[in-house]
Amino acid sequence: MAEQEEDFSSLPLPDRFVHKNWKVRKQGYEDAAKAFEVTPDESDPVFRPFLQDSGLWKGAVADSNVAAQQEGINALCSFLKFGGREACTKTRNVTVTPIVEKGLSSTRAATKQSSLEALLLFVELDKADPIVEDLLPALSNKQPKIIAAALAALTAIFHAYGVKIVDPKATLKALPKVFGHADKNVRAEASNLVVELYRWLREAIKTLFWNDLKPVQQQDLEKLFETVKQEPHPKQERLLRSQQAAVAKATAVTEDDGYGEEDAEDEPAEIDAFDLAEPVDVANKIPKDFFENLASTKWKDRKNALDALYVIVKVDRIKDGSFDELVATLAKCMKDANIAVVTVAANCVEALAKGLRKSFGKFRGRIMSPMLERLKEKKQAVADALGAALDAVFASTSLSDCLEEIFEFLKHKNPQVKLETLRFLIRCLKTTRVAPSKPEVKSIADAATKLLTESTEVTRSGGAEVLGTLMKIMGERAMNPYLDGLDDIRKTKIKEYFDIAEVKAKDKPKPVAPPPKAAPPSGKKVVGKRTAPAAKKAPPRASTPQKEASPPPEAPKPSVGRGLPSKLGGPSKSSLAPPGGALKLQKRLAGPGGASAPTLASPKRNIASPTFDDEPTPAPKIGLGGRGLAGRPLGKPTPTHSEPAIPTAAPGMSALERAELEDLRSDRDRLQKLTDDLRAEKSKHASQINELQNQNAQLIEDHTRDVLSIKAKETQLVRARSDAEAAEQMVQKQQREIDRLKRELARMTRAVSPPMMDDHIYRDAGMNVNGTNHIVSGVDRYESSRASREVGYQRARSYMSSPSEEKENEGLLGARGEKLGSPGERARHLGDRGSSPGGSREERREGESGQPIESWRRAAEVTSQLKARIEQMKARQGLNRPH
């Protein structure tokens, strides 16, 4: 046994990998792992045999002995860990499939863990796509345990690297088939994979496979999603080798700065359905008669055409194509008179912009202005549709591209357009991911400040919200210059919006480079040393003329303050200072004019050499800064003359002049204080004026509204009066019509009734006493005819007479009946008295001879009564006949 062990250990590692004895193979795997761990770098010779023959690893990971297989997979992990990217690319094509089929489905937990680690290392060293492509075919394997193991491996890969590194499209497309598997373990692992993907993708995961699942499976997954919704957004737990190198490099560069940590804490970018969806060619799906129907004069035809277009373009991702004519047509639809057409057109623009994303940016100039102009519609449904379309268009462009149109419509005369444009600007500031530049910040701040003085409260609040949101992006310090002229109330409101604003862009100023900071310390030290010698050297060189002897007392005066005015005072005395500065500048800046320096400074070269090194140091403080010699004397003459000019002359002043100087200083301080007070008061008055103007505008608006209300009430009152007069005229007309009908009815009644017979009555007046029988018979005939006339008369009067007239007629008839009675009663009465023609002659004779005078009287009374009744009837009927 000892001889065999020595022989086995002396064999090369590749030979031991393919040995028939599993123990030899196992020992070879272990020795290979140890050899890989001690290599200094990836180019060590121990890796070369395994790179040249990658088939060695195929047998190692699929070893028939489970113990040897475990060590073989461990050796592969060590090989990948220390072999680098080349070790990954050379071996993954032959090892991933055996690992999935033999390693992930092994009964040993250690083997499963090593197999999973090997797959994660393959992803870490290069990329995930080849590994996922080798794992997906395993989902169609006949053995359920292999399918479940492959799903578990995919879950682990997504959990470690996230969907930014591992593309989830192919995996999501294969999920419906897995959910239909008969094995419950496969379905359980599929659910775990979907939940892991939901952690990264959220609702965007449902765009690819959700409709292919059964309702029961959808409900089960929704329950699992509820627990994930409460968790924070996941982060990548394991970095690729390329990412690790980038992080290490960035850490080394930003070690002294604090920006590296801030960048690392940025929120991960959201992944939506657009990133996962496949592009759809909608240009070929548009109906051929679309543009013809859209040009129809009937609004229903135009709306139906747009509805059909919306169904076509409502997809997650649209393939880029030629949409110029379509966008131009939709822009024309924004001017349509029917708001339903405008709403559907806005929905189509929104869907088209969301489907094309950045490709839609080239159409912004055509579609944005018509949509902003159409914001004048007060109906909320139209405003919402246009706002959503504008947001989609903005997402395809940038804030800088849209500011020109926004500023133009913020000045619109229509208050509704101005308000909706302001709201659009606020949404743009909240959603933009790029902070605006300083000129753009100034333009936005100026436009928002003007809106703070508007008459309507909503517009003023919108202007404050713009400033608050802009302050959230740029920072309080950058926005302070734009808020100086505002009152405290508006500043407080802007601060409130600043606190609640949520933005996606942050302005990060670049750190100041440290190298320029090393120069100022040396200059400051030398300035203090060099000022005194410069003042001493000037007088001895300029002592030859007599006129130049007087200026020397003035030279020390400026030197007390700064030391610089001595060089600017006299041209002849300060001629020595420039050569020294020019000599130093010739070395630094290679500027012209340095040739004259050696001629002037040559007599004192041995003494001036140490002073020249110290002398030019004041130049940076003066403001030379690389701008040449001309910048040197002009750097700070104004600040040195303004305030120090008075104190420098103090040693040569008298007490009176000093007192006057103090008075002037006190007067200056008092005037300065007074100026500050006046400025503060002016600012206060300006704010009060603005407030009063706003109140005045509000009162004017209220007065206008009240006047319009009063006019509306007056109009209503006038209309009511006209309606009442029309109703009164109608009533009068109806009354006249009723009177006319009554007269017509009376006329018809008179035409129908027979004429009254008055001849008997007149004849009866001339009868003698012996003609009594004739009178009685005439009376009977008259009574019968009169009775018939009374019946017709009563029928006619029943239609046209009033109740009072009926009562009067009834009274008359009743009286007449009581007196005259009916014809039958009179006949009986006359018969009883012997006046009937059938009576005996004796009785007639007795009557004629006995009471002739009494019969005559009775006949006369009856005749007079009849005449009176006839006259009454004529009077009632309006008939005036001559007797």
Coordinates of C-alpha atoms in Angstrom, one line a residue, residues 129-649:
D129 CA -25.7 35.3 -19.8
P130 CA -23.7 32.1 -20.7
I131 CA -24.6 30.5 -17.4
V132 CA -28.3 31.3 -17.7
E133 CA -28.3 29.9 -21.2
D134 CA -26.9 26.6 -19.9
L135 CA -29.3 26.5 -17.0
L136 CA -32.6 27.1 -18.9
P137 CA -32.4 23.9 -20.9
A138 CA -32.4 22.0 -17.6
L139 CA -36.0 23.3 -17.0
S140 CA -37.1 20.9 -19.7
N141 CA -35.4 17.8 -18.2
K142 CA -37.4 14.7 -17.5
Q143 CA -36.3 14.5 -13.9
P144 CA -38.2 16.8 -11.6
K145 CA -35.3 17.1 -9.1
I146 CA -33.0 18.5 -11.9
I147 CA -35.6 21.1 -12.8
A148 CA -36.1 22.1 -9.1
A149 CA -32.3 22.3 -8.7
A150 CA -31.9 24.5 -11.8
L151 CA -34.7 26.8 -10.5
A152 CA -33.0 27.0 -7.1
A153 CA -29.7 27.9 -8.8
L154 CA -31.4 30.7 -10.8
T155 CA -32.9 32.1 -7.6
A156 CA -29.5 32.2 -6.0
I157 CA -27.9 33.9 -9.0
F158 CA -30.6 36.6 -9.1
H159 CA -30.4 37.1 -5.3
A160 CA -26.6 37.6 -5.4
Y161 CA -26.2 39.7 -8.5
G162 CA -29.6 41.3 -9.2
V163 CA -31.4 41.9 -12.5
K164 CA -28.9 44.5 -13.6
I165 CA -26.2 41.9 -14.0
V166 CA -28.5 39.0 -14.9
D167 CA -31.0 39.6 -17.7
P168 CA -34.4 38.2 -16.5
K169 CA -36.2 38.2 -19.9
A170 CA -35.3 34.6 -20.9
T171 CA -36.1 33.3 -17.4
L172 CA -39.5 35.0 -17.3
K173 CA -40.5 33.6 -20.6
A174 CA -39.7 30.1 -19.4
L175 CA -41.8 30.4 -16.2
P176 CA -45.3 29.6 -17.5
K177 CA -44.1 26.1 -18.6
V178 CA -42.6 25.4 -15.2
F179 CA -45.7 26.5 -13.3
G180 CA -47.6 23.9 -15.3
H181 CA -45.4 21.0 -14.1
A182 CA -47.0 18.1 -12.2
D183 CA -44.3 18.0 -9.4
K184 CA -45.1 20.2 -6.5
N185 CA -41.4 20.7 -5.7
V186 CA -40.9 22.2 -9.1
R187 CA -43.8 24.6 -8.7
A188 CA -42.6 25.6 -5.2
E189 CA -39.1 26.4 -6.6
A190 CA -40.7 28.3 -9.4
S191 CA -42.7 30.4 -6.9
N192 CA -39.5 31.2 -5.0
L193 CA -37.9 32.3 -8.2
V194 CA -40.8 34.6 -9.1
V195 CA -40.8 36.1 -5.6
E196 CA -37.1 36.8 -5.9
L197 CA -37.6 38.5 -9.3
Y198 CA -40.5 40.5 -7.8
R199 CA -38.1 41.9 -5.2
W200 CA -36.1 43.5 -8.0
L201 CA -38.7 44.2 -10.7
R202 CA -41.9 44.8 -8.7
E203 CA -45.0 45.2 -10.9
A204 CA -42.9 45.1 -14.1
I205 CA -42.6 41.4 -13.7
K206 CA -46.2 40.9 -14.7
T207 CA -45.8 42.2 -18.3
L208 CA -44.2 39.1 -19.7
F209 CA -45.8 35.9 -18.2
W210 CA -48.5 36.9 -15.8
N211 CA -51.4 36.4 -18.2
D212 CA -50.2 32.9 -18.9
L213 CA -50.7 31.8 -15.3
K214 CA -53.9 30.4 -13.9
P215 CA -56.0 32.6 -11.7
V216 CA -55.3 30.4 -8.7
Q217 CA -51.6 30.7 -9.2
Q218 CA -51.9 34.4 -9.6
Q219 CA -53.7 34.6 -6.3
D220 CA -51.1 32.5 -4.5
L221 CA -48.3 34.7 -5.9
E222 CA -50.1 37.9 -4.9
K223 CA -50.2 36.6 -1.3
L224 CA -46.4 36.0 -1.5
F225 CA -45.8 39.4 -3.0
E226 CA -47.5 41.1 0.0
T227 CA -44.6 40.1 2.3
V228 CA -42.1 41.4 -0.2
K229 CA -43.8 44.8 -0.7
Q230 CA -42.9 45.8 2.9
E231 CA -39.2 45.1 2.3
P232 CA -36.8 47.8 1.1
H233 CA -35.4 47.7 -2.4
P234 CA -32.7 45.0 -2.6
K235 CA -29.1 45.7 -3.4
Q236 CA -26.5 43.7 -5.2
E237 CA -24.8 41.4 -2.6
R238 CA -22.0 40.1 -4.7
L239 CA -19.9 42.1 -7.1
L240 CA -18.3 41.1 -10.3
R241 CA -14.5 41.1 -10.6
S242 CA -14.7 44.1 -12.9
Q243 CA -16.9 45.9 -10.3
Q244 CA -14.5 45.0 -7.5
A245 CA -11.6 46.5 -9.5
A246 CA -13.6 49.6 -10.2
V247 CA -14.5 50.0 -6.5
A248 CA -10.9 49.5 -5.4
K249 CA -9.7 52.1 -7.9
A250 CA -12.4 54.6 -6.9
T251 CA -11.7 54.1 -3.2
A252 CA -8.0 54.8 -3.8
V253 CA -8.8 58.0 -5.7
T254 CA -11.5 59.3 -3.4
E255 CA -9.8 58.3 -0.1
D256 CA -9.2 61.9 1.0
D257 CA -12.6 63.2 -0.3
G258 CA -16.0 62.4 1.0
Y259 CA -17.7 61.9 -2.3
G260 CA -17.0 58.2 -2.8
E261 CA -19.3 57.2 0.1
E262 CA -22.1 59.4 -1.2
D263 CA -22.0 57.9 -4.6
A264 CA -22.1 54.4 -3.1
E265 CA -25.3 55.3 -1.2
D266 CA -27.3 56.3 -4.3
E267 CA -30.5 54.5 -4.8
P268 CA -30.5 51.8 -7.5
A269 CA -32.2 52.7 -10.7
E270 CA -35.7 51.4 -11.1
I271 CA -36.5 48.7 -13.7
D272 CA -39.8 49.0 -15.5
A273 CA -41.6 47.1 -18.1
F274 CA -39.8 48.9 -20.9
D275 CA -36.5 47.3 -20.1
L276 CA -38.1 43.8 -20.2
A277 CA -40.5 44.1 -23.1
E278 CA -39.7 43.2 -26.7
P279 CA -40.1 46.1 -29.3
V280 CA -43.4 46.0 -31.2
D281 CA -43.6 47.3 -34.8
V282 CA -46.7 49.5 -34.6
A283 CA -46.1 51.5 -37.7
N284 CA -47.3 48.6 -39.9
K285 CA -50.4 48.0 -37.8
I286 CA -51.8 51.5 -38.4
P287 CA -54.9 51.2 -40.6
K288 CA -54.6 52.5 -44.1
D289 CA -57.7 54.7 -43.8
F290 CA -56.5 56.2 -40.5
F291 CA -55.5 59.6 -41.8
E292 CA -58.6 59.7 -44.0
N293 CA -60.9 59.1 -41.1
L294 CA -59.0 61.6 -39.0
A295 CA -59.8 64.2 -41.6
S296 CA -63.5 63.6 -41.4
T297 CA -65.9 66.3 -40.6
K298 CA -67.8 64.2 -38.1
W299 CA -66.2 64.1 -34.6
K300 CA -67.2 60.5 -34.0
D301 CA -65.2 59.3 -37.0
R302 CA -62.2 61.2 -35.7
K303 CA -62.6 59.8 -32.2
N304 CA -63.0 56.3 -33.5
A305 CA -59.9 56.5 -35.6
L306 CA -57.9 57.7 -32.6
D307 CA -59.4 55.0 -30.4
A308 CA -58.2 52.4 -32.8
L309 CA -54.7 54.0 -32.9
Y310 CA -54.6 54.0 -29.1
V311 CA -55.2 50.3 -28.9
I312 CA -52.3 49.8 -31.4
V313 CA -49.7 52.0 -29.6
K314 CA -50.6 51.0 -26.1
V315 CA -47.7 48.6 -25.7
D316 CA -44.8 48.5 -23.3
R317 CA -42.1 49.1 -26.0
I318 CA -42.4 50.4 -29.6
K319 CA -39.9 49.7 -32.3
D320 CA -38.4 52.8 -33.7
G321 CA -39.7 53.9 -37.1
S322 CA -41.0 56.8 -39.1
F323 CA -43.7 58.5 -37.0
D324 CA -43.3 62.1 -38.4
E325 CA -46.6 62.2 -40.2
L326 CA -48.4 60.6 -37.2
V327 CA -47.0 63.0 -34.7
A328 CA -47.8 66.0 -37.0
T329 CA -51.4 64.7 -37.3
L330 CA -51.7 64.3 -33.5
A331 CA -50.4 67.9 -33.1
K332 CA -53.3 69.1 -35.3
C333 CA -55.7 67.1 -33.2
M334 CA -54.8 69.3 -30.2
K335 CA -56.7 72.1 -31.9
D336 CA -59.8 70.0 -32.5
A337 CA -63.1 71.7 -31.4
N338 CA -64.3 68.5 -29.7
I339 CA -62.7 67.8 -26.3
A340 CA -63.2 64.1 -26.6
V341 CA -61.0 64.0 -29.7
V342 CA -58.4 66.1 -27.8
T343 CA -58.4 63.7 -24.9
V344 CA -57.9 60.6 -27.0
A345 CA -55.2 62.3 -29.0
A346 CA -53.4 63.2 -25.8
N347 CA -53.6 59.5 -24.7
C348 CA -52.1 58.4 -28.0
V349 CA -49.2 60.9 -27.5
E350 CA -48.6 59.6 -24.0
A351 CA -48.6 55.9 -25.2
L352 CA -46.3 56.8 -28.1
A353 CA -43.8 58.7 -26.0
K354 CA -43.7 55.9 -23.3
G355 CA -43.2 53.3 -26.0
L356 CA -40.4 55.1 -27.8
R357 CA -38.7 56.8 -24.8
K358 CA -35.6 58.6 -26.0
S359 CA -36.5 58.0 -29.6
F360 CA -39.5 60.3 -29.2
G361 CA -37.3 63.3 -28.2
K362 CA -36.9 64.4 -31.8
F363 CA -40.7 65.1 -32.0
R364 CA -40.8 67.3 -28.9
G365 CA -40.7 70.6 -30.8
R366 CA -43.8 69.6 -32.9
I367 CA -46.1 68.3 -30.1
M368 CA -45.2 70.2 -26.9
S369 CA -46.4 73.7 -27.9
P370 CA -49.9 72.6 -29.2
M371 CA -50.4 70.6 -26.0
L372 CA -49.4 73.6 -23.8
E373 CA -51.7 75.9 -25.7
R374 CA -54.6 73.4 -25.3
L375 CA -54.2 73.6 -21.5
K376 CA -56.8 76.4 -21.5
E377 CA -59.5 73.7 -21.2
K378 CA -61.0 73.9 -17.7
K379 CA -62.4 70.4 -17.8
Q380 CA -60.3 68.3 -15.5
A381 CA -60.3 65.1 -17.6
V382 CA -58.8 67.0 -20.5
A383 CA -56.2 68.7 -18.3
D384 CA -55.2 65.4 -16.8
A385 CA -54.8 63.7 -20.2
L386 CA -52.7 66.6 -21.5
G387 CA -50.6 66.7 -18.3
A388 CA -49.8 62.9 -18.5
A389 CA -48.9 63.4 -22.2
L390 CA -46.6 66.3 -21.3
D391 CA -44.9 64.2 -18.6
A392 CA -44.3 61.4 -21.0
V393 CA -42.8 63.8 -23.6
F394 CA -40.5 65.3 -20.9
A395 CA -39.3 61.8 -19.9
S396 CA -38.0 61.4 -23.5
T397 CA -36.1 64.7 -23.4
S398 CA -34.4 66.8 -20.7
L399 CA -35.2 69.8 -18.6
S400 CA -32.9 72.0 -20.7
D401 CA -34.8 71.1 -23.9
C402 CA -38.2 72.0 -22.4
L403 CA -37.4 75.2 -20.5
E404 CA -37.8 77.5 -23.6
E405 CA -41.4 76.5 -24.2
I406 CA -42.2 76.5 -20.5
F407 CA -41.0 80.1 -20.0
E408 CA -43.0 81.2 -23.0
F409 CA -46.3 79.8 -21.7
L410 CA -45.6 81.0 -18.2
K411 CA -46.3 84.4 -19.7
H412 CA -49.5 83.4 -21.4
K413 CA -52.5 85.7 -21.0
N414 CA -54.8 82.8 -20.2
P415 CA -54.6 82.1 -16.4
Q416 CA -55.5 78.5 -16.9
V417 CA -52.6 77.9 -19.3
K418 CA -50.2 79.7 -17.0
L419 CA -51.3 77.6 -14.0
E420 CA -51.1 74.2 -15.8
T421 CA -47.7 75.2 -17.3
L422 CA -46.5 76.0 -13.8
R423 CA -47.6 72.6 -12.5
F424 CA -45.8 71.0 -15.4
L425 CA -42.6 72.8 -14.5
I426 CA -42.9 71.6 -10.9
R427 CA -43.3 68.0 -12.1
C428 CA -40.3 68.4 -14.4
L429 CA -38.1 69.6 -11.5
K430 CA -39.2 66.7 -9.3
T431 CA -38.6 64.0 -11.9
T432 CA -35.4 65.3 -13.7
R433 CA -32.3 63.3 -12.9
V434 CA -29.9 66.0 -14.1
A435 CA -29.5 69.2 -12.1
P436 CA -30.0 72.4 -14.1
S437 CA -27.1 74.6 -14.9
K438 CA -26.5 78.0 -13.2
P439 CA -28.0 80.1 -16.0
E440 CA -31.0 77.8 -16.1
V441 CA -31.3 78.1 -12.3
K442 CA -31.3 81.9 -12.6
S443 CA -34.0 81.8 -15.3
I444 CA -36.2 79.5 -13.3
A445 CA -35.8 81.5 -10.2
D446 CA -36.6 84.8 -11.9
A447 CA -39.7 83.4 -13.5
A448 CA -40.9 81.9 -10.2
T449 CA -40.2 85.2 -8.3
K450 CA -42.4 87.0 -10.8
L451 CA -45.2 84.5 -10.1
L452 CA -45.1 85.4 -6.4
T453 CA -46.8 88.7 -7.2
E454 CA -49.7 87.2 -9.1
S455 CA -53.3 88.0 -8.1
T456 CA -54.4 84.4 -7.6
E457 CA -53.3 82.4 -4.6
V458 CA -52.8 79.2 -6.5
T459 CA -50.3 80.8 -8.9
R460 CA -48.4 82.4 -6.0
S461 CA -48.2 79.1 -4.2
G462 CA -47.0 77.4 -7.4
G463 CA -44.2 80.0 -7.7
A464 CA -43.1 79.3 -4.1
E465 CA -43.2 75.5 -4.8
V466 CA -40.9 76.0 -7.8
L467 CA -38.4 77.9 -5.7
G468 CA -38.6 75.3 -2.9
T469 CA -38.1 72.4 -5.3
L470 CA -35.2 74.2 -7.0
M471 CA -33.7 74.8 -3.6
K472 CA -34.0 71.1 -2.8
I473 CA -32.0 70.3 -6.0
M474 CA -29.3 73.0 -5.8
G475 CA -29.1 73.5 -2.0
E476 CA -29.9 76.4 0.3
R477 CA -26.6 78.2 -0.2
A478 CA -27.0 78.4 -4.0
M479 CA -30.5 79.8 -3.7
N480 CA -29.9 82.4 -1.1
P481 CA -29.1 85.2 -3.7
Y482 CA -32.5 84.7 -5.3
L483 CA -34.4 85.0 -2.0
D484 CA -32.8 88.1 -0.6
G485 CA -35.4 90.5 -1.9
L486 CA -38.4 88.5 -0.6
D487 CA -40.3 89.1 2.6
D488 CA -40.3 86.7 5.6
I489 CA -43.8 85.3 4.8
R490 CA -42.8 84.2 1.3
K491 CA -39.4 82.8 2.6
T492 CA -41.3 80.7 5.1
K493 CA -43.6 79.3 2.5
I494 CA -40.7 78.5 0.2
K495 CA -39.0 76.8 3.1
E496 CA -42.1 74.7 3.7
Y497 CA -42.1 73.5 0.1
F498 CA -38.3 72.9 0.4
D499 CA -38.9 70.5 3.4
I500 CA -41.6 68.4 1.7
A501 CA -40.1 68.3 -1.8
E502 CA -38.9 65.0 -3.2
V503 CA -36.5 65.2 -6.1
K504 CA -34.3 62.7 -8.0
A505 CA -31.5 65.1 -9.0
K506 CA -28.9 66.5 -6.6
D507 CA -26.3 69.2 -7.5
K508 CA -22.9 67.9 -6.4
P509 CA -20.3 70.6 -6.6
K510 CA -16.9 69.4 -7.6
P511 CA -14.2 69.4 -4.9
V512 CA -11.6 72.1 -5.1
A513 CA -8.2 70.9 -6.2
P514 CA -5.7 71.1 -3.3
P515 CA -2.5 72.0 -5.3
P516 CA -3.1 75.8 -5.4
K517 CA -3.3 75.9 -1.6
A518 CA 0.5 75.4 -1.2
A519 CA 1.5 78.7 -2.8
P520 CA -0.2 81.3 -0.5
P521 CA 1.6 80.4 2.8
S522 CA 5.1 81.2 1.4
G523 CA 3.9 84.5 -0.1
K524 CA 2.3 85.6 3.2
K525 CA 5.5 84.9 5.2
V526 CA 7.8 86.8 2.7
V527 CA 5.5 89.8 2.5
G528 CA 6.1 90.7 6.1
K529 CA 9.9 90.4 5.6
R530 CA 10.1 92.3 2.4
T531 CA 8.1 95.4 2.9
A532 CA 10.7 97.2 5.2
P533 CA 13.7 96.7 2.9
A534 CA 11.9 97.9 -0.1
A535 CA 11.1 101.2 1.6
K536 CA 14.8 101.6 2.7
K537 CA 16.3 101.0 -0.8
A538 CA 14.2 103.5 -2.6
P539 CA 15.5 106.7 -1.1
P540 CA 19.3 106.2 -1.6
R541 CA 19.0 105.4 -5.4
A542 CA 17.0 108.5 -6.1
S543 CA 19.0 111.1 -4.0
T544 CA 20.8 112.9 -7.0
P545 CA 18.2 115.5 -8.0
Q546 CA 17.1 118.1 -5.5
K547 CA 13.5 117.9 -6.5
E548 CA 13.3 114.3 -5.7
A549 CA 14.4 114.8 -2.1
S550 CA 11.0 116.0 -1.1
P551 CA 9.1 112.8 -2.0
P552 CA 11.0 110.5 0.4
P553 CA 8.9 111.5 3.4
E554 CA 5.8 110.3 1.5
A555 CA 7.3 107.0 0.8
P556 CA 7.1 105.6 4.3
K557 CA 3.5 106.7 4.7
P558 CA 2.0 104.2 2.3
S559 CA 4.4 101.5 3.6
V560 CA 2.9 101.7 7.0
G561 CA -0.4 100.4 5.6
R562 CA 0.4 97.9 2.9
G563 CA 3.8 98.5 1.5
L564 CA 2.4 98.5 -2.1
P565 CA 1.8 102.3 -2.6
S566 CA 5.5 102.9 -2.4
K567 CA 5.9 101.2 -5.7
L568 CA 3.0 103.2 -7.3
G569 CA 4.0 106.6 -5.9
G570 CA 6.9 107.8 -8.0
P571 CA 8.0 106.4 -11.3
S572 CA 11.7 107.2 -10.9
K573 CA 12.1 105.7 -7.4
S574 CA 10.1 102.6 -8.0
S575 CA 12.1 101.6 -11.1
L576 CA 14.2 99.2 -9.1
A577 CA 11.4 97.0 -7.9
P578 CA 10.1 95.8 -11.4
P579 CA 13.5 94.3 -12.5
G580 CA 13.5 92.0 -9.5
G581 CA 9.9 91.0 -10.2
A582 CA 10.6 90.7 -13.9
L583 CA 13.6 88.5 -13.2
K584 CA 11.5 86.1 -11.2
L585 CA 8.6 86.2 -13.7
Q586 CA 10.9 85.4 -16.6
K587 CA 11.6 82.1 -15.0
R588 CA 7.9 81.4 -14.2
L589 CA 6.0 82.9 -17.1
A590 CA 8.7 83.4 -19.7
G591 CA 7.2 86.8 -20.3
P592 CA 8.9 89.5 -22.4
G593 CA 10.8 92.4 -20.9
G594 CA 13.1 90.4 -18.7
A595 CA 16.2 91.3 -20.6
S596 CA 16.4 94.7 -19.0
A597 CA 16.6 93.3 -15.5
P598 CA 20.2 92.1 -15.6
T599 CA 21.5 95.5 -16.7
L600 CA 19.8 97.3 -13.8
A601 CA 20.5 94.8 -11.1
S602 CA 24.0 93.8 -12.1
P603 CA 25.9 96.2 -9.7
K604 CA 24.3 94.4 -6.7
R605 CA 24.0 90.9 -7.9
N606 CA 25.8 89.4 -5.0
I607 CA 23.6 91.2 -2.5
A608 CA 20.3 91.2 -4.4
S609 CA 20.4 87.5 -5.2
P610 CA 19.0 86.4 -1.8
T611 CA 16.5 89.3 -1.8
F612 CA 15.1 88.6 -5.3
D613 CA 13.9 85.2 -4.0
D614 CA 11.9 86.9 -1.3
E615 CA 10.8 90.0 -3.2
P616 CA 8.5 88.5 -5.9
T617 CA 6.5 86.7 -3.3
P618 CA 4.2 89.7 -2.6
A619 CA 3.2 89.6 -6.3
P620 CA 0.7 86.8 -5.9
K621 CA -1.0 88.6 -3.1
I622 CA -1.2 91.8 -5.2
G623 CA -3.1 89.9 -7.9
L624 CA -0.4 88.9 -10.4
G625 CA -1.7 85.4 -10.6
G626 CA -0.2 84.6 -14.0
R627 CA -1.7 87.7 -15.8
G628 CA 1.7 89.4 -16.6
L629 CA 3.3 92.5 -15.2
A630 CA 0.4 94.7 -16.1
G631 CA -1.8 93.0 -13.5
R632 CA 0.7 93.6 -10.7
P633 CA 0.2 97.3 -9.8
L634 CA -3.6 97.2 -10.6
G635 CA -4.4 94.3 -8.3
K636 CA -5.5 96.1 -5.2
P637 CA -5.0 99.8 -5.6
T638 CA -8.7 100.5 -5.0
P639 CA -9.1 98.6 -1.7
T640 CA -5.8 100.2 -0.4
H641 CA -7.0 103.7 -1.3
S642 CA -10.6 103.4 0.0
E643 CA -10.2 102.9 3.7
P644 CA -6.5 103.0 4.6
A645 CA -6.0 106.3 2.8
I646 CA -7.2 108.3 5.8
P647 CA -5.3 106.5 8.6
T648 CA -1.9 106.4 6.7
A649 CA -1.7 110.2 6.8

